[in-house]
């Protein structure tokens, strides 16, 4: 593959083909549900130990920047005990290693595509595009779906890390098979840390734990089964946390902070604790909330991040508390999909520092101080069906491709604010609406106030059926074209994704195709 990205782009425009492959091959195949590993072969919940995700060390660092390497290649995982499951990992890990970066230091992440030329069963070429979800990256480093890296190529992504501390995540965004790629394991957490957060007495270090949740389904040979019911969505019968089915975690009698990422393809959850103790939410997509919110049940759609503190000091040693799922509407249930993981309380010694949740966390969270009066425009976006495909304002990514990547749904000015109305005025489906680059604040949900757990900076908005959510969006420091899409990855791929362009008349022009992937193994580090 020696063509440049621009040549490929032209080719796909001219011939109606993607990358010289027949059109039908641009979309991937499906497995047959009849191959499903039966319930009787699935493990009992809470029989395997919880596993923490290792941190990724930089390959190299200088005065301003840390350099990381993420190579994607096949791995054999053991999600359910006794079964070997072929997956794709970053550096051999599923989910990928956690990157922990300090605000103010830049990251360069070299993403190397060492995937096979074809998916083993789903009949597609695993081109990739790395997206750091939650980062205000330049367009060429934002994982633009059509800025693809083919097997054998690599690309360096640059992240400024100038935002406030938050839980981000990196995942694949390759056009038209993001769902399959993420399902195969291409997702990981990225924690941005800062001084203000470090000064708070909230749980840290060992007591600050990443939980990446995804649902899966298996074939009888232990491999993953992927089936979308005619592009409705993917619903697995196994809930995996950090790549293990229904794990049990041993905890000490103190507070823990859990950074929960819903990396599922389609499944939304509503978390609750089995003994009825409320959950204390301290963070949303954009970092710490102004104040904690205490909720009995925490709805959590794909792509969203919530940070939750659980205080295990209230339980005696030997007690078991379960994190459970109250299935939201329009999600497919299986026998054990109401269970997530268990916490086994021990009398192990523990550190007593940073074992509090103050009533004020981060009152000056930028998005939460913006005023609706500062909005310069109001726009509406409808998430719905159009001609048999999922669409936003009747636009699909295919339309964006056909326009030579020029078609945009909105052109806000840099450094301004706008009110966007995100609408799902249809029954039967929910759509987690994700807007790249920005932070946003939920102003109202169906005319009423936002849910308590939504009172923090967000970048994904859960649109339940017949819901309408008004959000205040900030375009600070933006220039260029960014995607917006449904974070149900099956909907995203077929083809509920569009783009907007942040205009900066005085500033530099950036383009998503400005820094194409490379194919020179000798230059690779
Ligand atoms: Cu996490 Cu465009 O996505
Ligand atoms: Cu959707």
Coordinates of C-alpha atoms and ligand atoms in Angstrom, one line a residue:
X1 CA 0.0 0.0 0.0
X2 CA 2.0 2.9 -1.2
X3 CA -0.8 5.4 -2.1
X4 CA -1.0 8.5 0.0
X5 CA -4.1 9.2 2.0
X6 CA -5.1 12.0 -0.4
X7 CA -4.8 9.7 -3.4
X8 CA -6.9 7.0 -1.6
X9 CA -9.4 9.7 -0.7
X10 CA -9.7 10.7 -4.3
X11 CA -10.0 7.1 -5.4
X12 CA -12.8 6.4 -3.0
X13 CA -14.6 9.5 -4.2
X14 CA -14.1 8.8 -7.9
X15 CA -14.9 5.2 -8.1
X16 CA -17.5 4.8 -5.3
X17 CA -15.1 2.4 -3.7
X18 CA -13.3 2.5 -0.4
X19 CA -9.6 1.9 -0.8
X20 CA -10.0 0.0 -4.0
X21 CA -12.0 -2.7 -2.3
X22 CA -15.5 -3.7 -3.5
X23 CA -18.2 -1.6 -1.8
X24 CA -19.7 -4.6 0.0
X25 CA -16.3 -5.3 1.6
X26 CA -16.3 -1.8 3.3
X27 CA -18.8 -3.2 5.6
X28 CA -18.0 -6.3 7.7
X29 CA -19.7 -9.6 8.1
X30 CA -21.7 -11.1 11.0
X31 CA -21.5 -14.3 12.9
X32 CA -24.4 -16.6 13.3
X33 CA -26.3 -16.6 16.6
X34 CA -26.7 -20.3 16.5
X35 CA -23.0 -20.7 17.2
X36 CA -23.5 -19.1 20.7
X37 CA -21.8 -20.8 23.6
X38 CA -24.8 -21.9 25.7
X39 CA -25.6 -20.4 29.2
X40 CA -24.7 -23.7 30.7
X41 CA -21.1 -23.3 29.6
X42 CA -20.7 -19.7 30.9
X43 CA -19.0 -19.3 34.3
X44 CA -20.8 -18.5 37.4
X45 CA -20.4 -14.8 38.2
X46 CA -17.8 -13.7 40.7
X47 CA -15.6 -16.8 40.3
X48 CA -12.5 -15.1 38.8
X49 CA -10.3 -12.5 40.6
X50 CA -10.5 -8.9 39.4
X51 CA -7.5 -7.7 37.5
X52 CA -6.1 -4.2 37.5
X53 CA -4.9 -2.7 34.2
X54 CA -1.2 -2.0 34.0
X55 CA 0.0 1.6 33.3
X56 CA 1.9 2.3 30.1
X57 CA 5.4 3.7 30.5
X58 CA 6.7 6.2 28.0
X59 CA 9.3 5.0 25.6
X60 CA 11.1 8.2 26.0
X61 CA 10.6 11.7 27.6
X62 CA 12.0 15.1 27.1
X63 CA 11.4 18.5 28.8
X64 CA 7.9 18.9 27.4
X65 CA 6.7 15.6 26.0
X66 CA 6.3 11.9 26.8
X67 CA 6.5 9.4 23.9
X68 CA 4.3 6.3 24.0
X69 CA 4.0 3.4 21.7
X70 CA 0.8 1.4 21.2
X71 CA 1.1 -1.6 18.9
X72 CA -2.1 -3.3 17.9
X73 CA -1.8 -7.0 17.3
X74 CA -3.6 -10.3 17.9
X75 CA -3.6 -11.7 21.4
X76 CA -5.2 -14.7 23.0
X77 CA -7.3 -13.6 26.0
X78 CA -8.9 -15.6 28.7
X79 CA -12.1 -13.7 29.4
X80 CA -14.0 -16.8 30.7
X81 CA -11.9 -19.4 32.5
X82 CA -10.9 -22.3 30.3
X83 CA -11.6 -20.7 27.0
X84 CA -9.0 -19.2 24.7
X85 CA -10.4 -16.1 22.9
X86 CA -8.5 -14.6 20.0
X87 CA -8.7 -10.8 20.4
X88 CA -6.8 -7.7 19.3
X89 CA -4.9 -5.8 22.0
X90 CA -2.8 -2.7 22.4
X91 CA 0.6 -4.0 23.4
X92 CA -0.8 -7.4 24.0
X93 CA -3.4 -6.2 26.6
X94 CA -7.2 -6.2 26.5
X95 CA -8.2 -3.6 27.5
X96 CA -5.1 -1.6 26.5
X97 CA -2.7 -0.2 29.2
X98 CA -3.7 2.9 31.1
X99 CA -1.9 6.1 30.1
X100 CA -1.5 8.4 33.1
X101 CA -0.4 11.9 32.0
X102 CA 0.1 15.2 33.8
X103 CA -1.7 18.3 32.6
X104 CA 0.7 20.6 30.7
X105 CA 2.9 17.8 29.4
X106 CA 2.3 16.8 25.8
X107 CA 2.0 13.2 24.7
X108 CA 3.0 11.6 21.4
X109 CA 1.4 8.2 20.9
X110 CA 2.8 6.1 18.1
X111 CA 0.0 3.8 17.0
X112 CA 1.3 0.8 15.0
X113 CA -1.1 -1.3 13.1
X114 CA 0.2 -4.9 13.3
X115 CA -3.2 -6.5 12.7
X116 CA -3.7 -9.2 10.1
X117 CA -4.7 -8.3 6.5
X118 CA -8.2 -9.6 7.3
X119 CA -10.3 -10.1 10.3
X120 CA -10.3 -13.9 11.0
X121 CA -14.0 -14.4 10.6
X122 CA -15.8 -11.1 9.9
X123 CA -14.3 -10.6 6.4
X124 CA -13.0 -7.0 6.5
X125 CA -9.6 -5.3 6.4
X126 CA -8.8 -3.9 9.9
X127 CA -7.7 -0.4 9.1
X128 CA -7.6 1.7 12.2
X129 CA -7.8 5.3 13.4
X130 CA -6.8 6.1 17.0
X131 CA -9.2 8.5 18.8
X132 CA -8.4 9.9 22.3
X133 CA -12.0 10.5 23.4
X134 CA -12.2 13.5 25.7
X135 CA -9.2 15.3 24.3
X136 CA -9.2 18.7 22.5
X137 CA -6.8 17.4 19.9
X138 CA -6.1 19.0 16.5
X139 CA -8.2 17.5 13.7
X140 CA -5.3 15.4 12.2
X141 CA -4.8 13.8 15.6
X142 CA -8.4 13.2 16.5
X143 CA -8.9 9.8 15.0
X144 CA -10.9 11.1 12.1
X145 CA -12.7 7.9 10.9
X146 CA -11.5 8.2 7.3
X147 CA -7.9 9.0 8.2
X148 CA -7.1 5.4 8.3
X149 CA -3.9 3.4 9.1
X150 CA -3.7 0.2 7.2
X151 CA -2.1 -3.0 8.6
X152 CA 1.6 -2.4 8.3
X153 CA 1.4 1.3 8.8
X154 CA 1.8 3.6 11.8
X155 CA 0.9 7.1 12.8
X156 CA 2.0 9.5 15.5
X157 CA -0.8 11.2 17.4
X158 CA -0.1 14.4 19.4
X159 CA -2.1 15.3 22.5
X160 CA -1.8 18.7 24.2
X161 CA -3.2 17.7 27.6
X162 CA -4.1 21.2 28.4
X163 CA -7.5 20.5 29.8
X164 CA -8.4 19.9 33.4
X165 CA -7.9 16.5 35.0
X166 CA -10.3 13.9 33.6
X167 CA -10.8 10.3 32.6
X168 CA -10.3 10.0 28.9
X169 CA -10.2 6.8 26.8
X170 CA -8.5 5.8 23.6
X171 CA -10.2 3.5 21.2
X172 CA -10.3 2.7 17.5
X173 CA -12.4 4.8 15.2
X174 CA -11.7 3.2 11.8
X175 CA -14.5 4.0 9.4
X176 CA -17.3 1.4 9.1
X177 CA -15.9 -1.2 11.5
X178 CA -15.2 0.7 14.7
X179 CA -17.7 -1.6 16.4
X180 CA -15.8 -4.8 15.5
X181 CA -12.4 -3.2 16.2
X182 CA -13.4 -2.0 19.7
X183 CA -15.2 -5.3 20.4
X184 CA -12.0 -7.1 19.5
X185 CA -10.3 -5.2 22.3
X186 CA -9.1 -1.9 20.9
X187 CA -9.9 0.4 23.9
X188 CA -8.1 1.7 26.9
X189 CA -8.2 4.4 29.6
X190 CA -6.1 7.6 29.7
X191 CA -6.0 9.6 32.9
X192 CA -5.1 13.2 32.8
X193 CA -4.0 14.4 36.2
X194 CA -3.5 17.9 37.6
X195 CA -2.5 19.8 40.8
X196 CA -5.9 20.9 41.8
X197 CA -7.2 17.3 41.8
X198 CA -4.1 16.1 43.6
X199 CA -4.7 18.5 46.5
X200 CA -8.2 17.1 47.2
X201 CA -8.5 14.3 49.8
X202 CA -10.2 11.9 47.4
X203 CA -8.9 8.4 47.0
X204 CA -5.7 8.2 44.9
X205 CA -3.0 5.8 43.8
X206 CA -3.9 2.2 44.7
X207 CA -7.4 3.3 45.6
X208 CA -8.1 5.0 42.3
X209 CA -9.1 2.1 40.1
X210 CA -10.0 1.9 36.4
X211 CA -13.0 -0.2 35.5
X212 CA -13.5 -0.8 31.8
X213 CA -16.8 -2.6 31.1
X214 CA -17.8 -4.3 28.0
X215 CA -20.3 -7.0 27.1
X216 CA -19.3 -10.0 25.0
X217 CA -20.7 -13.1 23.4
X218 CA -18.8 -16.3 22.7
X219 CA -18.9 -19.1 20.2
X220 CA -18.5 -22.7 21.3
X221 CA -14.8 -22.6 20.4
X222 CA -14.3 -19.7 22.7
X223 CA -13.9 -17.0 20.0
X224 CA -16.0 -13.8 20.1
X225 CA -19.4 -13.9 18.4
X226 CA -20.5 -10.7 16.8
X227 CA -24.1 -10.2 15.7
X228 CA -26.1 -7.0 15.3
X229 CA -29.6 -8.1 14.5
X230 CA -29.7 -6.1 11.3
X231 CA -27.6 -3.2 12.5
X232 CA -29.8 -2.6 15.6
X233 CA -26.8 -3.0 18.0
X234 CA -24.7 -5.7 19.7
X235 CA -25.8 -7.2 23.0
X236 CA -23.6 -9.7 24.7
X237 CA -24.5 -12.2 27.4
X238 CA -21.3 -11.9 29.3
X239 CA -20.3 -8.8 31.2
X240 CA -16.5 -8.3 31.4
X241 CA -14.7 -5.8 33.6
X242 CA -11.1 -5.2 32.5
X243 CA -11.3 -8.2 30.2
X244 CA -12.6 -10.7 32.8
X245 CA -16.1 -12.0 33.1
X246 CA -17.9 -10.9 36.3
X247 CA -14.8 -10.6 38.4
X248 CA -14.6 -10.4 42.2
X249 CA -12.3 -7.8 43.8
X250 CA -10.9 -7.9 47.3
X251 CA -11.2 -4.5 48.9
X252 CA -10.1 -2.9 52.2
X253 CA -12.5 -1.1 54.6
X254 CA -12.1 2.4 53.2
X255 CA -13.2 4.5 50.2
X256 CA -12.2 3.6 46.6
X257 CA -12.6 5.8 43.5
X258 CA -13.7 3.8 40.5
X259 CA -13.2 5.4 37.0
X260 CA -15.9 3.5 35.1
X261 CA -15.8 3.5 31.4
X262 CA -18.6 1.9 29.4
X263 CA -16.6 0.6 26.4
X264 CA -19.5 -1.6 25.2
X265 CA -20.4 -1.6 21.6
X266 CA -24.1 -0.8 22.3
X267 CA -25.1 -1.8 25.8
X268 CA -26.2 0.9 28.3
X269 CA -26.2 0.1 32.0
X270 CA -27.7 1.4 35.2
X271 CA -25.3 0.6 38.0
X272 CA -26.5 0.0 41.6
X273 CA -25.1 -1.7 44.7
X274 CA -26.8 -5.0 45.7
X275 CA -27.4 -3.8 49.3
X276 CA -29.1 -0.6 48.2
X277 CA -26.4 1.7 49.4
X278 CA -26.4 4.8 47.0
X279 CA -23.4 5.5 44.8
X280 CA -21.5 8.7 45.2
X281 CA -20.7 10.2 41.7
X282 CA -17.7 12.6 41.8
X283 CA -16.7 12.8 38.1
X284 CA -18.2 12.9 34.6
X285 CA -16.7 12.7 31.1
X286 CA -14.9 16.1 31.6
X287 CA -13.5 15.4 35.1
X288 CA -14.5 16.2 38.7
X289 CA -18.0 17.7 39.2
X290 CA -18.4 20.9 41.1
X291 CA -20.0 18.8 43.9
X292 CA -20.6 15.1 44.4
X293 CA -24.0 13.6 43.5
X294 CA -25.5 10.7 45.5
X295 CA -27.7 8.4 43.4
X296 CA -29.5 5.1 43.9
X297 CA -28.9 4.1 40.3
X298 CA -26.4 5.4 37.8
X299 CA -27.4 5.2 34.1
X300 CA -24.3 4.8 31.9
X301 CA -24.3 4.8 28.1
X302 CA -21.5 3.7 25.8
X303 CA -18.6 6.2 25.6
X304 CA -19.5 7.9 28.9
X305 CA -17.2 7.9 31.9
X306 CA -18.3 8.3 35.5
X307 CA -16.2 8.4 38.6
X308 CA -17.8 6.8 41.6
X309 CA -16.7 6.5 45.2
X310 CA -17.7 3.5 47.2
X311 CA -17.1 3.5 51.0
X312 CA -16.4 -0.1 52.1
X313 CA -15.8 0.9 55.7
X314 CA -19.5 0.5 56.3
X315 CA -19.3 -3.3 55.7
X316 CA -17.9 -5.9 58.0
X317 CA -14.9 -8.0 56.8
X318 CA -16.3 -11.0 54.9
X319 CA -19.2 -9.1 53.4
X320 CA -19.8 -9.2 49.7
X321 CA -21.4 -6.3 47.8
X322 CA -22.2 -6.6 44.2
X323 CA -22.2 -3.9 41.5
X324 CA -25.3 -4.8 39.5
X325 CA -27.1 -3.6 36.4
X326 CA -30.7 -2.6 36.2
X327 CA -31.2 -3.0 32.4
X328 CA -32.2 0.3 30.9
X329 CA -35.0 0.3 28.3
X330 CA -34.2 -1.1 24.9
X331 CA -31.3 -3.3 26.1
X332 CA -31.3 -7.0 25.5
X333 CA -31.2 -9.1 28.8
X334 CA -29.5 -12.4 29.2
X335 CA -29.4 -14.6 32.3
X336 CA -26.5 -12.8 34.1
X337 CA -26.4 -9.4 32.4
X338 CA -27.9 -7.9 35.6
X339 CA -24.5 -8.7 37.3
X340 CA -21.3 -6.8 36.8
X341 CA -18.7 -7.5 39.5
X342 CA -18.4 -8.2 43.2
X343 CA -16.4 -6.5 46.0
X344 CA -15.3 -8.8 48.8
X345 CA -14.6 -6.8 51.9
X346 CA -11.5 -7.9 53.8
X347 CA -9.8 -6.8 57.0
X348 CA -6.5 -6.2 55.1
X349 CA -4.5 -3.2 56.4
X350 CA -4.9 0.0 54.3
X351 CA -3.6 3.6 54.0
X352 CA -5.8 6.1 55.7
X353 CA -4.8 9.2 53.7
X354 CA -7.1 10.5 51.0
X355 CA -10.2 8.7 52.3
X356 CA -12.7 11.5 52.0
X357 CA -15.1 13.1 49.6
X358 CA -15.4 16.9 50.2
X359 CA -18.7 18.6 49.5
X360 CA -17.0 20.9 47.0
X361 CA -14.9 19.1 44.5
X362 CA -14.2 21.4 41.5
X363 CA -16.7 24.3 41.6
X364 CA -14.8 26.1 38.8
X365 CA -15.0 23.3 36.3
X366 CA -15.0 25.4 33.1
X367 CA -18.1 24.0 31.4
X368 CA -20.1 24.4 34.6
X369 CA -19.4 28.1 34.8
X370 CA -20.4 28.9 31.2
X371 CA -23.6 31.0 30.9
X372 CA -26.4 30.2 28.5
X373 CA -26.6 34.0 27.8
X374 CA -23.2 33.7 26.1
X375 CA -24.6 31.4 23.4
X376 CA -24.5 33.0 19.9
X377 CA -26.6 30.4 18.1
X378 CA -29.1 27.6 18.7
X379 CA -29.1 24.5 16.5
X380 CA -31.1 21.3 16.5
X381 CA -29.8 17.8 15.7
X382 CA -32.1 14.8 15.2
X383 CA -30.8 11.3 15.8
X384 CA -33.0 9.0 13.8
X385 CA -33.5 6.6 10.9
X386 CA -33.2 7.8 7.3
X387 CA -33.7 5.4 4.3
X388 CA -32.9 2.3 6.4
X389 CA -29.7 3.8 7.9
X390 CA -29.1 5.6 11.2
X391 CA -28.5 9.3 10.5
X392 CA -28.1 12.7 12.1
X393 CA -30.3 15.4 10.6
X394 CA -30.7 12.9 7.7
X395 CA -27.0 12.9 7.1
X396 CA -24.7 9.9 7.2
X397 CA -20.9 9.5 7.1
X398 CA -21.4 8.2 3.5
X399 CA -22.7 11.7 2.6
X400 CA -19.6 13.3 4.2
X401 CA -17.4 10.9 2.2
X402 CA -19.3 11.7 -1.0
X403 CA -18.8 15.4 -0.4
X404 CA -15.0 15.0 -0.4
X405 CA -15.2 15.5 3.4
X406 CA -16.5 19.0 3.0
X407 CA -20.2 18.5 4.1
X408 CA -20.7 19.9 7.6
X409 CA -23.8 20.1 9.8
X410 CA -22.7 23.2 11.6
X411 CA -19.9 25.8 11.4
X412 CA -19.5 27.4 14.8
X413 CA -16.9 30.1 15.4
X414 CA -13.9 29.4 17.5
X415 CA -14.1 30.6 21.1
X416 CA -17.8 30.9 21.1
X417 CA -20.7 29.1 22.8
X418 CA -23.8 27.6 21.2
X419 CA -26.9 25.9 22.5
X420 CA -27.4 22.5 20.7
X421 CA -30.6 20.6 21.0
X422 CA -30.0 16.9 20.7
X423 CA -33.2 15.1 19.9
X424 CA -34.2 11.5 19.8
X425 CA -37.8 12.0 19.1
X426 CA -38.5 8.3 18.2
X427 CA -39.5 5.3 20.3
X428 CA -37.6 2.1 20.5
X429 CA -34.0 3.3 20.7
X430 CA -31.6 5.3 22.7
X431 CA -28.6 7.0 21.2
X432 CA -25.6 8.2 23.2
X433 CA -24.7 11.4 21.3
X434 CA -21.0 12.2 21.2
X435 CA -19.5 15.5 20.0
X436 CA -15.8 15.5 19.5
X437 CA -13.4 18.1 20.7
X438 CA -15.8 20.0 23.0
X439 CA -16.9 19.9 26.6
X440 CA -20.5 20.6 27.1
X441 CA -22.9 21.3 29.9
X442 CA -26.4 19.8 30.0
X443 CA -28.9 22.7 30.4
X444 CA -32.1 20.7 30.4
X445 CA -33.4 17.3 29.8
X446 CA -37.0 17.2 28.3
X447 CA -37.6 20.7 29.6
X448 CA -36.6 19.7 33.2
X449 CA -33.3 19.9 35.0
X450 CA -30.5 17.5 34.1
X451 CA -30.1 14.3 36.2
X452 CA -28.0 14.8 39.4
X453 CA -25.2 12.6 37.9
X454 CA -25.1 14.8 34.8
X455 CA -24.1 18.0 36.6
X456 CA -20.6 18.0 35.4
X457 CA -18.7 18.5 32.1
X458 CA -19.8 16.0 29.5
X459 CA -19.0 15.0 25.9
X460 CA -21.5 12.1 25.5
X461 CA -25.2 12.7 26.2
X462 CA -27.6 9.8 26.7
X463 CA -30.7 10.3 24.6
X464 CA -33.4 7.9 25.7
X465 CA -36.3 7.3 23.5
X466 CA -38.4 10.4 22.9
X467 CA -35.9 12.6 24.7
X468 CA -34.7 16.0 23.9
X469 CA -31.6 17.4 25.7
X470 CA -30.4 21.0 25.4
X471 CA -26.6 21.4 25.9
X472 CA -24.3 24.4 26.0
X473 CA -21.3 23.6 23.9
X474 CA -17.9 25.5 24.0
X475 CA -15.6 25.8 21.0
X476 CA -12.7 27.2 22.8
X477 CA -9.4 27.1 20.9
X478 CA -10.9 25.0 18.1
X479 CA -10.2 25.1 14.4
X480 CA -11.2 22.5 11.9
X481 CA -13.6 19.6 11.2
X482 CA -14.6 17.2 13.9
X483 CA -17.0 14.3 14.0
X484 CA -20.2 14.0 15.9
X485 CA -21.9 10.6 16.1
X486 CA -23.9 8.1 18.0
X487 CA -21.6 6.1 20.4
X488 CA -23.6 3.0 19.9
X489 CA -20.8 1.8 17.6
X490 CA -23.1 -0.2 15.4
X491 CA -25.2 2.9 14.8
X492 CA -22.0 4.9 14.2
X493 CA -20.8 2.5 11.6
X494 CA -24.2 2.4 9.8
X495 CA -23.9 5.4 9.5
X496 CA -24.9 7.8 12.2
X497 CA -21.9 10.0 12.0
X498 CA -21.5 13.5 10.6
X499 CA -19.1 16.4 11.2
X500 CA -19.1 20.1 12.1
X501 CA -16.4 22.6 11.4
X502 CA -15.0 25.1 14.0
X503 CA -14.2 28.2 12.0
X504 CA -11.2 30.3 13.0
X505 CA -10.9 33.1 10.4
X506 CA -7.8 34.5 11.9
X507 CA -6.0 31.4 12.9
X508 CA -4.2 28.5 11.2
X509 CA -6.1 26.1 9.0
X510 CA -6.0 22.4 10.0
X511 CA -7.3 19.4 8.1
X512 CA -8.0 15.9 9.4
X513 CA -5.8 14.6 6.6
X514 CA -2.8 16.8 7.4
X515 CA -0.6 14.2 8.9
X516 CA -1.2 10.9 7.1
X517 CA -0.1 7.5 8.4
X518 CA 3.3 6.2 7.3
X519 CA 4.7 2.9 6.1
X520 CA 8.4 2.9 6.7
X521 CA 9.3 0.1 9.2
X522 CA 12.9 1.3 9.4
X523 CA 11.8 4.6 10.9
X524 CA 9.6 3.0 13.4
X525 CA 10.5 3.1 17.1
Ligands
LIG1 CU1 -15.4 7.6 21.7 CU2 -15.9 9.4 18.1 O1 -15.7 8.5 19.9
LIG2 CU1 -27.5 5.3 18.2

